[in-house]
Coordinates of C-alpha atoms in Angstrom, one line a residue:
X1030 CA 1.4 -19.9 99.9
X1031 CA 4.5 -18.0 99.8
X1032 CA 4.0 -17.8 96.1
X1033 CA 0.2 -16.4 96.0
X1034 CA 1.7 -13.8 98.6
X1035 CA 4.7 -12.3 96.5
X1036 CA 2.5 -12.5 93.2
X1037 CA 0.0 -9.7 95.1
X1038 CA 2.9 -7.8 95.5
X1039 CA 3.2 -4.7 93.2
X1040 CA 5.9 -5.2 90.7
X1041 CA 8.6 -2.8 89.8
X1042 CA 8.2 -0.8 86.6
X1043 CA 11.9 -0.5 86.2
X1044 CA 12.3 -3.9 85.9
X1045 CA 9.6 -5.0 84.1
X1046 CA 11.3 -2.9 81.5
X1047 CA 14.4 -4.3 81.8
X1048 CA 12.9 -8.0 81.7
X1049 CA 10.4 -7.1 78.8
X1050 CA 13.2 -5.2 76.4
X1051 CA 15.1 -8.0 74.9
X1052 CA 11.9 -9.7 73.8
X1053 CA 10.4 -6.0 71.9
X1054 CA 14.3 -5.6 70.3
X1055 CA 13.9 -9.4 69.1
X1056 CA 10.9 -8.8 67.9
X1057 CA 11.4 -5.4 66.1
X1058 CA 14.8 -6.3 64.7
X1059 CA 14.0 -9.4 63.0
X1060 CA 11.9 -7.6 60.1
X1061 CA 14.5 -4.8 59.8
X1062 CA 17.6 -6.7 59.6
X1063 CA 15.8 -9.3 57.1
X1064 CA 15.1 -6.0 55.1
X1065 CA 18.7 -4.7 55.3
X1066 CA 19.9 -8.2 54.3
X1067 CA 17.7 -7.9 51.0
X1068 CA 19.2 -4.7 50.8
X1069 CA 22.8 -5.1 51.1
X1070 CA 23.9 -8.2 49.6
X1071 CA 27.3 -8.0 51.9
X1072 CA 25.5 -8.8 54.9
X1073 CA 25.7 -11.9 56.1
X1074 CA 22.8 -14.2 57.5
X1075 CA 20.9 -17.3 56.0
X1076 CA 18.1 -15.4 55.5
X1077 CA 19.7 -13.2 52.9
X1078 CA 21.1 -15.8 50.7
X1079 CA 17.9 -17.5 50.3
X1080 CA 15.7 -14.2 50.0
X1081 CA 18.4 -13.5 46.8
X1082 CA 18.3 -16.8 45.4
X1083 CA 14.8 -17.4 44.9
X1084 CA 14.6 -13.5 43.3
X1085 CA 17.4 -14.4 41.0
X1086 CA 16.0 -17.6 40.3
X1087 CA 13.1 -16.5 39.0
X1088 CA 14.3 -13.6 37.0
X1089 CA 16.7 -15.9 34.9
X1090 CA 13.9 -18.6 34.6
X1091 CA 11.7 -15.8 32.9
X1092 CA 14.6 -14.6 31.1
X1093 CA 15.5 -17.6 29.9
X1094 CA 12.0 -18.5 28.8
X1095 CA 11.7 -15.2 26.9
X1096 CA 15.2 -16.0 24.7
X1097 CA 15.1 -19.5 25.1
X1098 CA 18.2 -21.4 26.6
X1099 CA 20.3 -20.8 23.6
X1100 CA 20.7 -17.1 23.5
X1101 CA 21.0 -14.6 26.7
X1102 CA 19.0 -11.3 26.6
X1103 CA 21.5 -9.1 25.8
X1104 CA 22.1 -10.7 22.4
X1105 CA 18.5 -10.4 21.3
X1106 CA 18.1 -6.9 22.6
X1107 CA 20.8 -6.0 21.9
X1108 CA 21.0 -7.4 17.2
X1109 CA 24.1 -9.2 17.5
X1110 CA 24.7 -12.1 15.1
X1111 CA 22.8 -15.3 16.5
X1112 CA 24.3 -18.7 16.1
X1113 CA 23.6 -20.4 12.7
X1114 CA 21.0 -23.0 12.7
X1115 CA 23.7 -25.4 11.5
X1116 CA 25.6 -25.2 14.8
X1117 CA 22.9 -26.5 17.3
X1118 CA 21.0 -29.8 17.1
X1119 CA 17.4 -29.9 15.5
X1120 CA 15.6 -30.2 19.2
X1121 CA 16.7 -26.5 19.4
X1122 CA 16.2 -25.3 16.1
X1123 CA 12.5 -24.0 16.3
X1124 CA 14.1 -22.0 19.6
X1125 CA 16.7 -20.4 17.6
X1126 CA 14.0 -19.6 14.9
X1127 CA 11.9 -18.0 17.5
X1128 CA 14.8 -15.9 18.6
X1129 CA 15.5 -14.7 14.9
X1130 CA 12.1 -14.0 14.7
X1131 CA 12.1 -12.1 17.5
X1132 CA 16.0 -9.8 16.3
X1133 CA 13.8 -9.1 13.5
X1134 CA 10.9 -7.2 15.2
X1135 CA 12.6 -4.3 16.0
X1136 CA 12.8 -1.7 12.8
X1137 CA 14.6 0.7 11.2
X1138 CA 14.5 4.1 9.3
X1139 CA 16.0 3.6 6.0
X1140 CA 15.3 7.0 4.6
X1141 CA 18.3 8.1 6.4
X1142 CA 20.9 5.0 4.8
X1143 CA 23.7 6.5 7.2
X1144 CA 21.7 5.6 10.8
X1145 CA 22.1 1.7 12.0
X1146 CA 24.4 0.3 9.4
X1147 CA 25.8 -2.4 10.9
X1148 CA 22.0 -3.6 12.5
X1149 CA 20.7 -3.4 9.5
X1150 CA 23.3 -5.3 8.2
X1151 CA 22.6 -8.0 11.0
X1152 CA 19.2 -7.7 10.6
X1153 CA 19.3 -8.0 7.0
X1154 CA 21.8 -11.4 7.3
X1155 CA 19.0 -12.8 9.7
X1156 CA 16.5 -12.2 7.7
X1157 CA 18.5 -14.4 4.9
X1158 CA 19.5 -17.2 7.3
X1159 CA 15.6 -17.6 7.8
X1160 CA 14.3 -17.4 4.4
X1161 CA 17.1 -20.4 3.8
X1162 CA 15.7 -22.2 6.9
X1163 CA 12.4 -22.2 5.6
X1164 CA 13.1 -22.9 2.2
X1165 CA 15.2 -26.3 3.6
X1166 CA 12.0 -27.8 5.2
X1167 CA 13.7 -29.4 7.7
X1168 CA 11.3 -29.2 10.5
X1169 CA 7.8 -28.8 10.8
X1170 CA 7.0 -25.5 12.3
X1171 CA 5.2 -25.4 15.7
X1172 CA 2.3 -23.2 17.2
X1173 CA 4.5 -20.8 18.5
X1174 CA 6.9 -20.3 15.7
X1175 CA 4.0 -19.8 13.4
X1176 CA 2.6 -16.8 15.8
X1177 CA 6.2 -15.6 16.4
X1178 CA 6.5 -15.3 12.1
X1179 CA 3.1 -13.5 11.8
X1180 CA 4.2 -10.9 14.3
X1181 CA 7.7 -10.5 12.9
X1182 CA 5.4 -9.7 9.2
X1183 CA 3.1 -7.8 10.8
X1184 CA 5.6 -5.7 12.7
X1185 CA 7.7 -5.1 9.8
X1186 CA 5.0 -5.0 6.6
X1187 CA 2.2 -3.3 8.0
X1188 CA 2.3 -0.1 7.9
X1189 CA 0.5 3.6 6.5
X1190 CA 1.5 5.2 3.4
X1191 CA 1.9 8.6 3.3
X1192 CA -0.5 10.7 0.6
X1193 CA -0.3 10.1 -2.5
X1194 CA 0.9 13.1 -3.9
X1195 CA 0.3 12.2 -7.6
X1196 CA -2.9 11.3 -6.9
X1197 CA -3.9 14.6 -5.5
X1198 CA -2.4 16.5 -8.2
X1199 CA -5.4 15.1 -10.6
X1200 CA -9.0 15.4 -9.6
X1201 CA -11.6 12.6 -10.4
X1202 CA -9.6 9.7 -9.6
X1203 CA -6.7 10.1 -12.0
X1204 CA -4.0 9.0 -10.2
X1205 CA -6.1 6.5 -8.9
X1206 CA -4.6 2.8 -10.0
X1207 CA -1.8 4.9 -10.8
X1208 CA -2.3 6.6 -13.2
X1209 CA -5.1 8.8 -14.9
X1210 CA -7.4 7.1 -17.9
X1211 CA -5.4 6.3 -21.0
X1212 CA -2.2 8.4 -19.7
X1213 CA -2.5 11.0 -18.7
X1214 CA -0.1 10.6 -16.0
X1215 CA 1.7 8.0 -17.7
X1216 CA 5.0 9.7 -18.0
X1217 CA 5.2 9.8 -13.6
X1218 CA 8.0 7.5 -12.5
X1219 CA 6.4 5.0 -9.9
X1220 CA 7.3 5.4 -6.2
X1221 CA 10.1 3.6 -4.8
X1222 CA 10.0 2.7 -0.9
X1223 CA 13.7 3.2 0.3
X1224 CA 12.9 0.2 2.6
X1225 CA 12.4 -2.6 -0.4
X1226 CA 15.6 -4.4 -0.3
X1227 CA 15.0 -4.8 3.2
X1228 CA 11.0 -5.8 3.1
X1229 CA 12.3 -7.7 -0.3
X1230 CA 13.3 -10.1 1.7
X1231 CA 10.6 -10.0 4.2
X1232 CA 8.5 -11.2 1.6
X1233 CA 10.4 -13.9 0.2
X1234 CA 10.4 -14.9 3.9
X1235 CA 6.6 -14.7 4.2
X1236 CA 6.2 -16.5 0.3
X1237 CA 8.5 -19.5 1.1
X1238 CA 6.4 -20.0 4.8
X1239 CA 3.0 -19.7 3.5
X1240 CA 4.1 -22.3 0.8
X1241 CA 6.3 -24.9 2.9
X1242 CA 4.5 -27.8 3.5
X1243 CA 6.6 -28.0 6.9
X1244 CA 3.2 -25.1 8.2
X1245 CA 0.0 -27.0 8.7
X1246 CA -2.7 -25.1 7.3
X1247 CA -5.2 -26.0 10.5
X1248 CA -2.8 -24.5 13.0
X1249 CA -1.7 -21.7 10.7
X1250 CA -4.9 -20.2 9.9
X1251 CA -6.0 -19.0 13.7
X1252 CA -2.7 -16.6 13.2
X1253 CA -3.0 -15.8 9.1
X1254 CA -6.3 -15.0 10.2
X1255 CA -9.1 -12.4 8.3
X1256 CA -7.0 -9.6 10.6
X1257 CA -3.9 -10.8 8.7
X1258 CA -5.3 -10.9 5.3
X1259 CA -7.2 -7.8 5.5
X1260 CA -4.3 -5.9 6.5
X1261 CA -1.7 -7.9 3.3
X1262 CA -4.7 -6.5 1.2
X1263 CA -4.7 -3.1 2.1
X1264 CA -0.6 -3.0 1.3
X1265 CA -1.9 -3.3 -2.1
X1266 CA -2.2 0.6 -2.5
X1267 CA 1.8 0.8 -2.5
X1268 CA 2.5 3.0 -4.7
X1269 CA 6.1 0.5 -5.5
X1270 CA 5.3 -2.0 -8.1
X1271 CA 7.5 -4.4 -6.8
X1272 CA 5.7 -4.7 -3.3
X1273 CA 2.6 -5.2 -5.3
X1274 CA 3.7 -8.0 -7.5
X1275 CA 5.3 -9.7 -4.5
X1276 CA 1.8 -9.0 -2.4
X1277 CA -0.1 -10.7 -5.8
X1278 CA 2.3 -13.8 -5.6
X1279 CA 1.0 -14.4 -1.1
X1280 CA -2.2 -14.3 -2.1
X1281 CA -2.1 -16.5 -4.9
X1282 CA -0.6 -18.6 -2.4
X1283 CA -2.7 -17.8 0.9
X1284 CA -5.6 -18.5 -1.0
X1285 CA -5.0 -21.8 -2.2
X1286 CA -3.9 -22.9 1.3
X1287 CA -6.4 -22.0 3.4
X1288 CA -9.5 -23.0 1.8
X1289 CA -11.4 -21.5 5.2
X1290 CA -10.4 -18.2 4.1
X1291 CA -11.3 -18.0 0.8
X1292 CA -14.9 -16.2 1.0
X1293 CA -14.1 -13.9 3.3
X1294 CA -10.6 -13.2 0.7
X1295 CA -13.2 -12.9 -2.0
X1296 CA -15.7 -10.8 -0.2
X1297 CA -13.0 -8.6 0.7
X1298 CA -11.6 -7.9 -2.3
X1299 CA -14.9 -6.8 -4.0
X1300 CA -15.4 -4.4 -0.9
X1301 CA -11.7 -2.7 -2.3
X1302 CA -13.5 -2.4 -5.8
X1303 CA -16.5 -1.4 -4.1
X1304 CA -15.1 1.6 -2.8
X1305 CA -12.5 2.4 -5.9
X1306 CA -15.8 2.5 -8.4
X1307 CA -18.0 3.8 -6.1
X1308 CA -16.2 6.4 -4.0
X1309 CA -12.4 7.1 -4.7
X1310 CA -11.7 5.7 -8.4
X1311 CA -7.6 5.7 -6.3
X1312 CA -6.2 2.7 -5.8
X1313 CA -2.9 1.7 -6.7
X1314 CA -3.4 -2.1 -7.1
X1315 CA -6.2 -2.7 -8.8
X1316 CA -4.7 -4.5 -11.6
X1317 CA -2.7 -7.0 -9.5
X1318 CA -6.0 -7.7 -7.3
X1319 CA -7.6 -8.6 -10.4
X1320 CA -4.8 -10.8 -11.7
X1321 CA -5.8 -12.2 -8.7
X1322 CA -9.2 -12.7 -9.4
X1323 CA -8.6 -14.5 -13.3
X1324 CA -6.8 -17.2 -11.8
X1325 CA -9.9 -17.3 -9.2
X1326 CA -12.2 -17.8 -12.1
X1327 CA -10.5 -19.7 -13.6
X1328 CA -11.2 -22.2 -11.0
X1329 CA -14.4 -21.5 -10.4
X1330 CA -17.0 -25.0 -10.8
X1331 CA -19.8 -25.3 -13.3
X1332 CA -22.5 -24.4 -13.0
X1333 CA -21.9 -20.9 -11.8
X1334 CA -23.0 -20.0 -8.1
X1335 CA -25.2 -16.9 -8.1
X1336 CA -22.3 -15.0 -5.7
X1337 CA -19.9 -15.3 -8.7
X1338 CA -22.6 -14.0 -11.4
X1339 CA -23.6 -11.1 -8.7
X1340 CA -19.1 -10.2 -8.8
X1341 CA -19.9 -9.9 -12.5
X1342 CA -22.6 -7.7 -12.2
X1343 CA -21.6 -5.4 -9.6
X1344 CA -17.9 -5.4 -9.7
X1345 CA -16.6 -6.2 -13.1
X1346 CA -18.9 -4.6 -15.4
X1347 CA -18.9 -1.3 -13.3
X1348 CA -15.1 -1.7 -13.2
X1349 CA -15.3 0.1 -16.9
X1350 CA -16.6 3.2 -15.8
X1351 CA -13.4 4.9 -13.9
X1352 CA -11.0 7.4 -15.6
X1353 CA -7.7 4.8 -15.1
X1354 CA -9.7 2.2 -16.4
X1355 CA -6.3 1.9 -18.8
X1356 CA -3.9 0.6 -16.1
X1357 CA -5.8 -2.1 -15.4
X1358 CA -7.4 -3.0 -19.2
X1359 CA -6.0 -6.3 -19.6
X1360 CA -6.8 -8.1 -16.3
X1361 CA -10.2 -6.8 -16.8
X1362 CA -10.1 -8.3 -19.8
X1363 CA -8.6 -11.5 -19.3
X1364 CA -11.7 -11.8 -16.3
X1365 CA -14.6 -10.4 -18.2
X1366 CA -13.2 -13.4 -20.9
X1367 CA -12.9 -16.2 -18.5
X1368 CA -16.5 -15.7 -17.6
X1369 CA -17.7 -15.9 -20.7
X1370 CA -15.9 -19.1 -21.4
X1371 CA -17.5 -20.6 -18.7
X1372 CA -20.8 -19.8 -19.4
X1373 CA -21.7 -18.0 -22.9
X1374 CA -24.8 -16.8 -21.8
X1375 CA -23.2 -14.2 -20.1
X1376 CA -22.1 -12.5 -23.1
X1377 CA -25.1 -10.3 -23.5
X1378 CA -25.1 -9.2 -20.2
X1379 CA -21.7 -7.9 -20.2
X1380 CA -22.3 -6.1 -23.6
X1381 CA -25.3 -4.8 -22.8
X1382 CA -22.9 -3.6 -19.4
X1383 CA -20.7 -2.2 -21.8
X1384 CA -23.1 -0.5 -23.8
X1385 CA -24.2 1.3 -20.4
X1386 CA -21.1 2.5 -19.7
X1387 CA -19.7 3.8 -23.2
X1388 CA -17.2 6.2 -22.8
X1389 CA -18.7 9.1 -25.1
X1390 CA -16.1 11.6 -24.7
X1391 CA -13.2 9.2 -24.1
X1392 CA -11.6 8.4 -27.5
X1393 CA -9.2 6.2 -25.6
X1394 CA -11.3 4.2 -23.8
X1395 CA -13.6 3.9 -26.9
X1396 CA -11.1 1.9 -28.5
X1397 CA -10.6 -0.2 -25.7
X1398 CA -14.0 -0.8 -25.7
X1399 CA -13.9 -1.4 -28.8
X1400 CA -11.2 -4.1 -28.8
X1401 CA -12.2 -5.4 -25.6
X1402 CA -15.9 -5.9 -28.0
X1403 CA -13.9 -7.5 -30.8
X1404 CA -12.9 -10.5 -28.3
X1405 CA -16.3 -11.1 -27.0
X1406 CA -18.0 -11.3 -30.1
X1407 CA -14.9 -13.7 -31.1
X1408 CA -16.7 -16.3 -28.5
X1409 CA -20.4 -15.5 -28.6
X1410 CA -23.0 -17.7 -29.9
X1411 CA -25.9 -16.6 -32.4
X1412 CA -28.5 -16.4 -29.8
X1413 CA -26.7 -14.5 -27.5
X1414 CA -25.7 -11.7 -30.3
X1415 CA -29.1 -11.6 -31.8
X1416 CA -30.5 -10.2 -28.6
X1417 CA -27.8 -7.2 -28.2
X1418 CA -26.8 -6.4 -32.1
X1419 CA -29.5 -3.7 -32.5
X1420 CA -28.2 -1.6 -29.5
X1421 CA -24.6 -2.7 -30.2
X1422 CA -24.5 -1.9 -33.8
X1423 CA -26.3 1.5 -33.5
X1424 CA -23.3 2.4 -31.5
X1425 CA -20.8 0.7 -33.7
X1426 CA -22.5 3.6 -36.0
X1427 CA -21.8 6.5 -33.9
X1428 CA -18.4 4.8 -33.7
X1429 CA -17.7 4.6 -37.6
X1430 CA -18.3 8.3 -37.6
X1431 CA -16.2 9.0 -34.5
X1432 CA -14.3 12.2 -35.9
X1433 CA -11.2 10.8 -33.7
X1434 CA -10.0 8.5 -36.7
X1435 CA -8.5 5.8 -34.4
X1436 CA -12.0 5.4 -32.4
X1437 CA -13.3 5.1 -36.4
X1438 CA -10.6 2.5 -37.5
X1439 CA -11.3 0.8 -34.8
X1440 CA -15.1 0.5 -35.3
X1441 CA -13.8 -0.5 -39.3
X1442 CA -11.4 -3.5 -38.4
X1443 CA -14.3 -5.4 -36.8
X1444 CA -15.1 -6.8 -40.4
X1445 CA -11.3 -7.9 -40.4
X1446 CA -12.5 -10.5 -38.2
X1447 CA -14.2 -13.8 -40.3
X1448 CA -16.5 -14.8 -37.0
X1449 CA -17.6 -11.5 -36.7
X1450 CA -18.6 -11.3 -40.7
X1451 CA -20.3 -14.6 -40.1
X1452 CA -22.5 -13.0 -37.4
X1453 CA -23.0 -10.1 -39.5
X1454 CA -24.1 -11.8 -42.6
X1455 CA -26.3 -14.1 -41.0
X1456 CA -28.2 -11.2 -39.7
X1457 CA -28.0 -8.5 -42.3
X1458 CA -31.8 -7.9 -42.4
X1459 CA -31.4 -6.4 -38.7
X1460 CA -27.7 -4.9 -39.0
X1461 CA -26.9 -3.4 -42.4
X1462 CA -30.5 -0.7 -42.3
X1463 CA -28.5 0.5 -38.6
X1464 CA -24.7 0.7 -39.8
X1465 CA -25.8 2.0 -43.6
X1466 CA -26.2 5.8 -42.8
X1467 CA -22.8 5.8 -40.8
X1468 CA -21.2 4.3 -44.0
X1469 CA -22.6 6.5 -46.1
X1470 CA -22.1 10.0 -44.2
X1471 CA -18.0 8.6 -44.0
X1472 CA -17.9 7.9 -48.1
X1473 CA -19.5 11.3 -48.3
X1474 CA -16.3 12.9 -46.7
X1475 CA -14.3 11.8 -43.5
X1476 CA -11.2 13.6 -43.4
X1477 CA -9.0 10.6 -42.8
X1478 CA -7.9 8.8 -46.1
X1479 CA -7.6 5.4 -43.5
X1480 CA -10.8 5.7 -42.6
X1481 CA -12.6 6.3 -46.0
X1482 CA -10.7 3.3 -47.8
X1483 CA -11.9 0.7 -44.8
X1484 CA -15.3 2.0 -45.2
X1485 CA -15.2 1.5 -48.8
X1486 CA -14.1 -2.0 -48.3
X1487 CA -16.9 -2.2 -46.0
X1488 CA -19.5 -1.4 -48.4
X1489 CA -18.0 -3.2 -51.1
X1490 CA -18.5 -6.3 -48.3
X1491 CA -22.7 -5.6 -48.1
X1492 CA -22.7 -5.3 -51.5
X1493 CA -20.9 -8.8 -52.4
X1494 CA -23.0 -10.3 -49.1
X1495 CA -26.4 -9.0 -50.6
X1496 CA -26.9 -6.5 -53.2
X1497 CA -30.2 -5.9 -53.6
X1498 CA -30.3 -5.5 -49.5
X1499 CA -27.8 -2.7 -50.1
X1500 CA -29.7 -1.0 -53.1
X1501 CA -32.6 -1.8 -50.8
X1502 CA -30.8 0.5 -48.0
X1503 CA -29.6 2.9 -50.2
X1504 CA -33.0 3.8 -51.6
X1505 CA -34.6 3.5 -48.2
X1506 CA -31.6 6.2 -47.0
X1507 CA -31.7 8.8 -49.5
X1508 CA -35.5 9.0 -49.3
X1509 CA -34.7 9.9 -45.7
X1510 CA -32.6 12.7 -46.5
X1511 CA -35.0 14.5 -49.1
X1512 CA -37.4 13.9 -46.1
X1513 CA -34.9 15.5 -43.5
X1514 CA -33.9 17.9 -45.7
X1515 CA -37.4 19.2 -46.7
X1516 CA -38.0 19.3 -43.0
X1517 CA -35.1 21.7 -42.0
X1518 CA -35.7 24.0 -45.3
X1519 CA -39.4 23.9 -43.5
X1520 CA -37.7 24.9 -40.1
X1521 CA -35.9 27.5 -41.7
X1522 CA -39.0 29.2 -43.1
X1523 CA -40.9 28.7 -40.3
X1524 CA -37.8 31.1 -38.4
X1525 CA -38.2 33.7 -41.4
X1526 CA -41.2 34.3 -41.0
X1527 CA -41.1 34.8 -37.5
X1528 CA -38.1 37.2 -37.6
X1529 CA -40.3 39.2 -40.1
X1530 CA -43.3 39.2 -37.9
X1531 CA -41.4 40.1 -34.7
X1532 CA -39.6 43.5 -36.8
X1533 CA -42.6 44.9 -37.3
X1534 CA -44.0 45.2 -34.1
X1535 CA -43.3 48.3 -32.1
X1536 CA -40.8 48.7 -29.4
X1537 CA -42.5 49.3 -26.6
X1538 CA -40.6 49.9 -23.1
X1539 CA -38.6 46.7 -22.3
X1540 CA -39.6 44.1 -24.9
X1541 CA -36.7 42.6 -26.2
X1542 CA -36.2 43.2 -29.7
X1543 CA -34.6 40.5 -32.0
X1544 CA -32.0 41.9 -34.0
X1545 CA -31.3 39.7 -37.5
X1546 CA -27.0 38.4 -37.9
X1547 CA -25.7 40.9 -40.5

């Protein structure tokens, strides 16, 4: 009772504050003083030490994840020397290659040799220490030093050029494969990149990975990916020789490793010729790539697949029509060749391609025509040269006349070759009528003396192969110059008389008058 009676009571305020303060101060200082505790880590209290540990416990765990337990942060970030791979057991040597890797992403400016010596140095030795590492084949490469080496090339290799200035100096794609058709701009010294002893040995790197059989081609291939290859391949328009060799050697070897790759590494190279026929005739590697592509063929299965007679085609053939068409001669050469080998039908196709794209007012690239001509028809077979020989011989004729007398000597040594006389004489009927008037118009008075003795030896060649075909022609050719002659002295009458009849009319207001040459 006593109870119920003091609890109707009305309570003092005063005290009720006094009771209730401790428990608002408790309740309000916990939170803060944890917070000053996190703060200041001189102030004492349980709470602080564990708040700390568990922050610094998980920075170092991620820390020492990123640099792995055999090298702190500060070395990475900071290039100093890492520990040779000799010095560690092999349980932590793909941790120590991963940290190499990773020294090695960060670049420098080597157009100025007097910034970052000594990490270039370092970067340099690393870069040395790895290519021996991979070269020993020690230990089979895992997933993540595979990505960690395609992002150390990629960081350091990829890359824009700057313009070509040679290339613009020349309109019409002459500095284009560098240089302009048959030398123009041969006398340029190729660009050097200041960086090359240093991405030297970036490639030697990527060579000696891409050809260890420590990297398994299944696992390697979702990194060395189409982004990968498309980006090696557009390196190719360095202007420095050396990187493009070096790029001509990892592709050789990417392509024969990763069989998954190889359409899309064909495909992609014919969209780079694509564009250097069709739209820029400027490309710096065009010769390498095709290097590239005569190995290729080489391999290529019998009978051929329709994609590989469409490369012909579209890529090859066309591939004679740029002005720089010298720089790269040879590999076109060497491809055109390799097709034919494989199948000889061919052979009038790409002479009839030729034939299309005859270089009329290139004397140069006439003769490499020419003896790019002389090898084909080293290979054909009859059937194949009886369907092209009245097109090709008609412009072996304009050839023979060619007022340039090596385009003309040219044209002449083709009966220095016996296959090519065997072809010839088998089908005099057809060839000697077409080639006769060329002869003839060069006995009658080509200024070279070289020139006029081959073409005598050629004559003296249809006359000891048929002679009565020969006094056939020559009857057959003279009656065709009375004719042509009789029809210009006709011509020229024909403009007498008009002159006449024209000067005596009457001028009248503005009719032109036609005034004879004195």
């Amino acid at each position: 009772m006593l109870k119920q009676f003091l609890s109707k009571l009305p309570r003092n305020k005063k005290l009720d504050g006094v009771l209730d303060e401790p428990s608002r101060v408790d309740s309000s200082s916990r939170p803060s003083s944890s917070m000053h505790n996190l703060d200041s880590p001189s102030a004492p209290g349980k709470n602080h030490n564990r708040s700390h540990t568990a922050a610094g416990g998980s920075g170092n765990s991620s820390a020492a994840k990123r640099t792995s337990s055999v090298f702190p942060t500060s070395t990475v970030s900071g290039i100093e020397p890492l520990v040779p791979f000799k010095d560690i057991p092999n349980s932590e040597k793909m941790n120590l290659f991963v940290s190499k890797l990773s020294l090695c992403c960060v670049t420098f400016d080597f157009t100025d040799p007097s910034k970052n010596i000594m990490e270039k140095d370092v970067k340099r030795r690393t870069l040395i220490e790895l290519v021996e590492f991979v070269a020993s084949g020690s230990v089979k490469f895992t997933e993540p030093a595979i990505l960690a080496m395609c992002r150390m090339c990629a960081i350091n290799l990829f890359r824009v050029f700057p313009p070509n200035y040679r290339s613009s100096r020349f309109l019409g794609g002459s500095g284009g494969s560098g240089g302009g058709g048959g030398g123009e701009n041969d006398d340029d010294e190729p660009s050097f990149d200041p960086a090359w002893p240093h991405l030297q040995i970036v490639y030697d790197l990527l060579l000696k990975f891409v050809s260890s059989p420590c990297v398994d081609a299944k696992v390697a291939k979702k990194y060395i990916d189409h982004s990968f290859i498309s980006k090696l391949l557009e390196l190719f328009d360095s202007e420095d020789p050396r990187e493009r060799d070096c790029l001509k050697t990892i592709m050789h070897r990417v392509y024969g490793k990763f069989m998954v790759h190889r359409p899309y590494i064909r495909k992609s190279i014919n969209n780079l010729f694509y564009r250097f026929v069709f739209e820029t005739e400027r490309h710096n590697g065009i010769a390498e790539l095709l290097e590239i592509f005569g190995s290729i063929i080489s391999g290529f299965a019998l009978p051929l697949k329709e994609e590989h007679k469409i490369f012909l085609w579209r890529v090859l053939i066309p591939l004679h029509k740029p002005k720089s068409m010298g720089v790269y001669f040879q590999q076109l050469s060497y491809c055109i060749t390799q097709f034919i080998d494989k199948e000889p039908k061919l052979a009038s196709t790409v002479i009839r391609g030729m034939l299309k794209y005859w270089p009329i007012t290139n004397s140069q690239k006439e003769v490499m025509f020419l003896g790019e001509l002389e090898e084909i028809l080293e290979v054909i077979n009859m059937v194949e040269f009886q369907r092209v020989m009245v097109p090709l011989f008609w412009r072996i004729g304009c050839c023979i006349n060619s007022c340039h007398f090596q385009v003309a000597e040219r044209a002449l040594f083709l009966w220095n070759n016996d296959h090519i006389v065997n072809l010839i004489a088998h089908n005099r009927q057809v060839i000697l009528p077409i080639i006769f008037p060329a002869l003839d118009r060069n006995c009658q008075g080509h200024w070279n003396q070289a020139v006029l003795n081959l073409t005598h030896n050629v004559r003296k060649m249809f006359v000891e192969m048929d002679e009565k075909l020969y006094l056939s022609c020559l009857t057959q050719f003279k009656e065709e110059e009375a004719l042509l002659s009789s029809e210009a002295e006709k011509r020229k009458e024909a403009w007498k008389q008009l002159e006449k009849a024209a000067s005596l009319q009457p001028v009248i207001g503005n009719t032109a008058v036609l005034v004879s040459p004195i």
